[in-house]
Amino acid sequence: MVTATTKLLLSDLASTVKSVLSNYIRPISDRPNLTEIGQACQHDGFFQVKNHGIPETIINNMLSISRAFFKLLESERLKSYSDDPSKSKRLSISFNINTEKEVVAEYCTSVRGDYIDKALGKHGQHMALNYCPPCPQPELTYGLPGHTDPNLITVLLQDDVPGLQVLRNGKWLPVSPIPNTFIVNISDQMQVLSNDLYKSVLHWALVNCDKEGISIPTFYCPSPDAVIAPAKDLIDERHLAFYTNFTYAEYYQKFWNRGLAAEGCLDLFKASTA
């Protein structure tokens, strides 16, 4: 059983999100810079963010609303169920989260760069609520199986119950929750755009034997018709493209056709080496 905790880069953001690129202060003890953020994206695929500008009251309210929803009777919860296949049979729920959505959107906009902005097309966000009830034998099940995310970037809020684990050097390592901190992970489309420079890393969620757990990921996604391919500036005679061109709609459909148990589907879009 793994007991060590990942030491992912912990970045301290100024409360003014619009100037995020010039206001990284420190990971843990040293003053970081964008090079360290880039290294975290290359080697870990994950980093953590605090002092992001989202008020603690909004974070706590969001977690409270999520817990309240999952305490409703099943008949009440099913009123929010959607049969739309594009939602992959998930619950479709609307929340008034204006401040949180705006801050997360501005953060992602600040770090993505002009090229990514154009490559994504009419991009958007969607949010999921994950609930893991306590399980007396947690070793027999998963909250979520090992997978990569199919989108571009994921921003995760988790409560105080440990559950998230990241695959690093062949070992599953837990990421202990830090109050009022968001976890940012590189997802599949960013790995393609960076031509494997940034890593979309396998992660899963385990259940707890004593406590229920809530996690709230916000997925930053390209437009369905956006054509995804390695950035041209990264490709030359010595650095070949590792992926073929495809639309995000094509990728998203193949990802969910395989299901989360298949971990991901980047391999289906690899360029031929012949």
GROMACS .gro file of C-alpha atoms in nm:
model
  274
    1MET     CA    1   0.000   0.000   0.000
    2VAL     CA    2   0.145   0.337  -0.101
    3THR     CA    3   0.183   0.582   0.187
    4ALA     CA    4   0.404   0.850   0.033
    5THR     CA    5   0.244   1.172  -0.088
    6THR     CA    6   0.318   1.338  -0.419
    7LYS     CA    7   0.516   1.659  -0.398
    8LEU     CA    8   0.350   1.830  -0.689
    9LEU     CA    9   0.442   2.189  -0.764
   10LEU     CA   10   0.236   2.416  -0.537
   11SER     CA   11   0.205   2.761  -0.694
   12ASP     CA   12   0.085   3.068  -0.509
   13LEU     CA   13  -0.120   3.301  -0.729
   14ALA     CA   14  -0.189   3.666  -0.661
   15SER     CA   15  -0.556   3.744  -0.613
   16THR     CA   16  -0.558   3.949  -0.936
   17VAL     CA   17  -0.612   3.671  -1.186
   18LYS     CA   18  -0.568   3.896  -1.491
   19SER     CA   19  -0.198   3.928  -1.411
   20VAL     CA   20  -0.148   3.563  -1.334
   21LEU     CA   21   0.162   3.520  -1.549
   22SER     CA   22   0.359   3.785  -1.360
   23ASN     CA   23   0.246   3.689  -1.013
   24TYR     CA   24   0.366   3.337  -0.942
   25ILE     CA   25   0.524   3.370  -0.600
   26ARG     CA   26   0.649   3.035  -0.473
   27PRO     CA   27   0.585   2.660  -0.495
   28ILE     CA   28   0.673   2.569  -0.135
   29SER     CA   29   0.982   2.760  -0.029
   30ASP     CA   30   1.147   2.900  -0.343
   31ARG     CA   31   1.021   3.162  -0.585
   32PRO     CA   32   0.905   2.973  -0.899
   33ASN     CA   33   0.870   3.094  -1.254
   34LEU     CA   34   0.694   2.976  -1.567
   35THR     CA   35   0.985   2.739  -1.635
   36GLU     CA   36   0.890   2.546  -1.321
   37ILE     CA   37   0.526   2.537  -1.431
   38GLY     CA   38   0.643   2.401  -1.766
   39GLN     CA   39   0.859   2.139  -1.597
   40ALA     CA   40   0.563   2.029  -1.386
   41CYS     CA   41   0.356   1.992  -1.704
   42GLN     CA   42   0.632   1.791  -1.872
   43HIS     CA   43   0.719   1.556  -1.587
   44ASP     CA   44   0.409   1.531  -1.368
   45GLY     CA   45   0.120   1.655  -1.580
   46PHE     CA   46  -0.021   1.801  -1.256
   47PHE     CA   47   0.035   2.106  -1.039
   48GLN     CA   48  -0.154   2.273  -0.754
   49VAL     CA   49  -0.269   2.634  -0.722
   50LYS     CA   50  -0.356   2.842  -0.415
   51ASN     CA   51  -0.441   3.211  -0.365
   52HIS     CA   52  -0.625   3.189  -0.697
   53GLY     CA   53  -0.877   3.464  -0.627
   54ILE     CA   54  -1.183   3.244  -0.565
   55PRO     CA   55  -1.329   3.331  -0.223
   56GLU     CA   56  -1.328   3.056   0.038
   57THR     CA   57  -1.702   3.106   0.090
   58ILE     CA   58  -1.773   3.014  -0.273
   59ILE     CA   59  -1.557   2.702  -0.249
   60ASN     CA   60  -1.731   2.592   0.070
   61ASN     CA   61  -2.075   2.666  -0.075
   62MET     CA   62  -1.998   2.462  -0.385
   63LEU     CA   63  -1.894   2.163  -0.176
   64SER     CA   64  -2.201   2.204   0.047
   65ILE     CA   65  -2.437   2.220  -0.253
   66SER     CA   66  -2.279   1.905  -0.394
   67ARG     CA   67  -2.316   1.714  -0.068
   68ALA     CA   68  -2.677   1.830  -0.036
   69PHE     CA   69  -2.757   1.708  -0.386
   70PHE     CA   70  -2.624   1.359  -0.322
   71LYS     CA   71  -2.822   1.337   0.003
   72LEU     CA   72  -3.147   1.383  -0.190
   73LEU     CA   73  -3.371   1.084  -0.250
   74GLU     CA   74  -3.285   0.898  -0.568
   75SER     CA   75  -3.619   1.001  -0.721
   76GLU     CA   76  -3.524   1.366  -0.674
   77ARG     CA   77  -3.173   1.322  -0.815
   78LEU     CA   78  -3.310   1.146  -1.122
   79LYS     CA   79  -3.500   1.462  -1.215
   80SER     CA   80  -3.160   1.600  -1.321
   81TYR     CA   81  -3.068   1.290  -1.524
   82SER     CA   82  -3.003   1.334  -1.896
   83ASP     CA   83  -3.038   1.077  -2.175
   84ASP     CA   84  -2.836   1.296  -2.411
   85PRO     CA   85  -2.555   1.065  -2.538
   86SER     CA   86  -2.315   1.359  -2.554
   87LYS     CA   87  -2.340   1.378  -2.174
   88SER     CA   88  -2.242   1.011  -2.143
   89LYS     CA   89  -2.545   0.935  -1.924
   90ARG     CA   90  -2.422   1.175  -1.658
   91LEU     CA   91  -2.639   1.397  -1.445
   92SER     CA   92  -2.700   1.736  -1.603
   93ILE     CA   93  -2.710   2.001  -1.332
   94SER     CA   94  -2.698   2.381  -1.340
   95PHE     CA   95  -2.546   2.591  -1.062
   96ASN     CA   96  -2.512   2.961  -1.007
   97ILE     CA   97  -2.132   2.975  -0.979
   98ASN     CA   98  -2.061   3.300  -1.160
   99THR     CA   99  -1.757   3.407  -0.958
  100GLU     CA  100  -1.590   3.067  -0.961
  101LYS     CA  101  -1.653   3.015  -1.331
  102GLU     CA  102  -1.516   3.356  -1.424
  103VAL     CA  103  -1.199   3.314  -1.218
  104VAL     CA  104  -1.127   2.965  -1.351
  105ALA     CA  105  -1.196   3.084  -1.706
  106GLU     CA  106  -0.960   3.380  -1.670
  107TYR     CA  107  -0.691   3.156  -1.520
  108CYS     CA  108  -0.710   2.911  -1.810
  109THR     CA  109  -0.718   3.195  -2.061
  110SER     CA  110  -0.408   3.350  -1.911
  111VAL     CA  111  -0.197   3.037  -1.936
  112ARG     CA  112  -0.302   2.887  -2.267
  113GLY     CA  113  -0.135   3.129  -2.511
  114ASP     CA  114  -0.249   3.270  -2.846
  115TYR     CA  115  -0.182   2.952  -3.041
  116ILE     CA  116  -0.396   2.736  -2.812
  117ASP     CA  117  -0.667   3.001  -2.814
  118LYS     CA  118  -0.694   2.978  -3.193
  119ALA     CA  119  -0.658   2.600  -3.203
  120LEU     CA  120  -0.949   2.540  -2.967
  121GLY     CA  121  -1.212   2.712  -3.178
  122LYS     CA  122  -1.528   2.809  -2.989
  123HIS     CA  123  -1.413   2.644  -2.670
  124GLY     CA  124  -1.605   2.597  -2.349
  125GLN     CA  125  -1.620   2.447  -2.002
  126HIS     CA  126  -1.826   2.188  -1.826
  127MET     CA  127  -1.828   2.067  -1.470
  128ALA     CA  128  -1.888   1.730  -1.304
  129LEU     CA  129  -1.975   1.635  -0.947
  130ASN     CA  130  -1.815   1.315  -0.823
  131TYR     CA  131  -1.946   1.148  -0.509
  132CYS     CA  132  -1.774   0.850  -0.346
  133PRO     CA  133  -1.967   0.697  -0.053
  134PRO     CA  134  -1.768   0.532   0.226
  135CYS     CA  135  -1.680   0.169   0.158
  136PRO     CA  136  -1.586  -0.080   0.433
  137GLN     CA  137  -1.353  -0.260   0.190
  138PRO     CA  138  -1.203   0.019  -0.024
  139GLU     CA  139  -0.940  -0.214  -0.170
  140LEU     CA  140  -1.216  -0.393  -0.364
  141THR     CA  141  -1.337  -0.097  -0.567
  142TYR     CA  142  -1.250   0.243  -0.719
  143GLY     CA  143  -1.422   0.578  -0.699
  144LEU     CA  144  -1.303   0.629  -1.059
  145PRO     CA  145  -1.079   0.386  -1.251
  146GLY     CA  146  -0.740   0.488  -1.390
  147HIS     CA  147  -0.780   0.725  -1.685
  148THR     CA  148  -0.653   1.038  -1.857
  149ASP     CA  149  -0.891   1.327  -1.930
  150PRO     CA  150  -0.996   1.373  -2.296
  151ASN     CA  151  -1.016   1.754  -2.285
  152LEU     CA  152  -0.742   2.023  -2.275
  153ILE     CA  153  -0.698   2.119  -1.909
  154THR     CA  154  -0.884   2.007  -1.597
  155VAL     CA  155  -0.915   2.217  -1.280
  156LEU     CA  156  -1.011   2.003  -0.980
  157LEU     CA  157  -1.157   2.100  -0.644
  158GLN     CA  158  -1.156   1.822  -0.386
  159ASP     CA  159  -1.280   1.818  -0.029
  160ASP     CA  160  -1.071   1.709   0.271
  161VAL     CA  161  -1.109   1.335   0.205
  162PRO     CA  162  -0.803   1.178   0.034
  163GLY     CA  163  -0.878   0.984  -0.281
  164LEU     CA  164  -0.694   1.122  -0.584
  165GLN     CA  165  -0.383   0.931  -0.689
  166VAL     CA  166  -0.145   1.005  -0.976
  167LEU     CA  167   0.072   0.757  -1.165
  168ARG     CA  168   0.436   0.859  -1.134
  169ASN     CA  169   0.728   0.637  -1.239
  170GLY     CA  170   0.504   0.332  -1.243
  171LYS     CA  171   0.369   0.389  -0.891
  172TRP     CA  172   0.033   0.523  -0.777
  173LEU     CA  173   0.094   0.811  -0.537
  174PRO     CA  174  -0.175   0.992  -0.334
  175VAL     CA  175  -0.225   1.367  -0.353
  176SER     CA  176  -0.330   1.486  -0.008
  177PRO     CA  177  -0.599   1.757  -0.012
  178ILE     CA  178  -0.490   2.112   0.075
  179PRO     CA  179  -0.774   2.347   0.182
  180ASN     CA  180  -0.880   2.606  -0.078
  181THR     CA  181  -0.638   2.468  -0.336
  182PHE     CA  182  -0.712   2.365  -0.694
  183ILE     CA  183  -0.533   2.087  -0.877
  184VAL     CA  184  -0.463   2.154  -1.245
  185ASN     CA  185  -0.388   1.860  -1.471
  186ILE     CA  186  -0.279   1.845  -1.832
  187SER     CA  187  -0.527   1.652  -2.045
  188ASP     CA  188  -0.509   1.464  -2.375
  189GLN     CA  189  -0.555   1.758  -2.615
  190MET     CA  190  -0.269   1.951  -2.454
  191GLN     CA  191  -0.043   1.649  -2.495
  192VAL     CA  192  -0.126   1.643  -2.867
  193LEU     CA  193  -0.085   2.020  -2.915
  194SER     CA  194   0.254   2.005  -2.741
  195ASN     CA  195   0.354   1.697  -2.946
  196ASP     CA  196   0.412   1.494  -2.627
  197LEU     CA  197   0.609   1.773  -2.456
  198TYR     CA  198   0.338   1.806  -2.188
  199LYS     CA  199   0.201   1.487  -2.038
  200SER     CA  200  -0.157   1.381  -1.985
  201VAL     CA  201  -0.103   1.153  -1.686
  202LEU     CA  202  -0.308   0.860  -1.561
  203HIS     CA  203  -0.497   0.924  -1.239
  204TRP     CA  204  -0.773   0.759  -1.043
  205ALA     CA  205  -0.987   0.815  -0.735
  206LEU     CA  206  -1.006   0.568  -0.448
  207VAL     CA  207  -1.289   0.542  -0.196
  208ASN     CA  208  -1.247   0.591   0.177
  209CYS     CA  209  -1.352   0.334   0.434
  210ASP     CA  210  -1.492   0.593   0.680
  211LYS     CA  211  -1.590   0.911   0.495
  212GLU     CA  212  -1.779   1.014   0.185
  213GLY     CA  213  -1.575   1.215  -0.065
  214ILE     CA  214  -1.667   1.496  -0.304
  215SER     CA  215  -1.458   1.615  -0.599
  216ILE     CA  216  -1.556   1.875  -0.857
  217PRO     CA  217  -1.358   1.883  -1.182
  218THR     CA  218  -1.402   2.165  -1.433
  219PHE     CA  219  -1.307   2.055  -1.784
  220TYR     CA  220  -1.174   2.312  -2.030
  221CYS     CA  221  -1.261   2.183  -2.378
  222PRO     CA  222  -1.203   2.265  -2.745
  223SER     CA  223  -1.493   2.323  -2.980
  224PRO     CA  224  -1.626   1.992  -3.121
  225ASP     CA  225  -1.520   2.099  -3.472
  226ALA     CA  226  -1.175   2.224  -3.367
  227VAL     CA  227  -0.897   2.047  -3.559
  228ILE     CA  228  -0.639   1.924  -3.309
  229ALA     CA  229  -0.279   1.860  -3.417
  230PRO     CA  230   0.075   1.921  -3.290
  231ALA     CA  231   0.172   2.289  -3.311
  232LYS     CA  232   0.358   2.357  -3.636
  233ASP     CA  233   0.636   2.545  -3.456
  234LEU     CA  234   0.723   2.220  -3.275
  235ILE     CA  235   0.760   2.019  -3.596
  236ASP     CA  236   1.063   2.005  -3.828
  237GLU     CA  237   1.284   1.745  -3.998
  238ARG     CA  238   1.427   1.632  -3.665
  239HIS     CA  239   1.104   1.655  -3.469
  240LEU     CA  240   0.825   1.467  -3.642
  241ALA     CA  241   0.457   1.499  -3.553
  242PHE     CA  242   0.352   1.218  -3.321
  243TYR     CA  243  -0.020   1.258  -3.398
  244THR     CA  244  -0.248   1.285  -3.699
  245ASN     CA  245  -0.501   1.566  -3.737
  246PHE     CA  246  -0.847   1.504  -3.590
  247THR     CA  247  -1.146   1.697  -3.462
  248TYR     CA  248  -1.222   1.710  -3.093
  249ALA     CA  249  -1.564   1.555  -3.167
  250GLU     CA  250  -1.391   1.251  -3.321
  251TYR     CA  251  -1.165   1.213  -3.021
  252TYR     CA  252  -1.440   1.262  -2.764
  253GLN     CA  253  -1.660   0.999  -2.929
  254LYS     CA  254  -1.383   0.739  -2.943
  255PHE     CA  255  -1.285   0.815  -2.583
  256TRP     CA  256  -1.633   0.744  -2.447
  257ASN     CA  257  -1.685   0.449  -2.682
  258ARG     CA  258  -1.387   0.291  -2.509
  259GLY     CA  259  -1.499   0.404  -2.166
  260LEU     CA  260  -1.293   0.504  -1.862
  261ALA     CA  261  -1.179   0.147  -1.804
  262ALA     CA  262  -0.964   0.179  -2.120
  263GLU     CA  263  -0.754   0.459  -1.959
  264GLY     CA  264  -0.753   0.678  -2.274
  265CYS     CA  265  -0.733   0.670  -2.652
  266LEU     CA  266  -0.433   0.881  -2.757
  267ASP     CA  267  -0.291   0.567  -2.917
  268LEU     CA  268  -0.572   0.569  -3.176
  269PHE     CA  269  -0.447   0.899  -3.316
  270LYS     CA  270  -0.075   0.831  -3.328
  271ALA     CA  271   0.096   0.914  -3.657
  272SER     CA  272   0.248   0.629  -3.853
  273THR     CA  273   0.625   0.590  -3.808
  274ALA     CA  274   0.663   0.396  -4.130
   0.00000   0.00000   0.00000
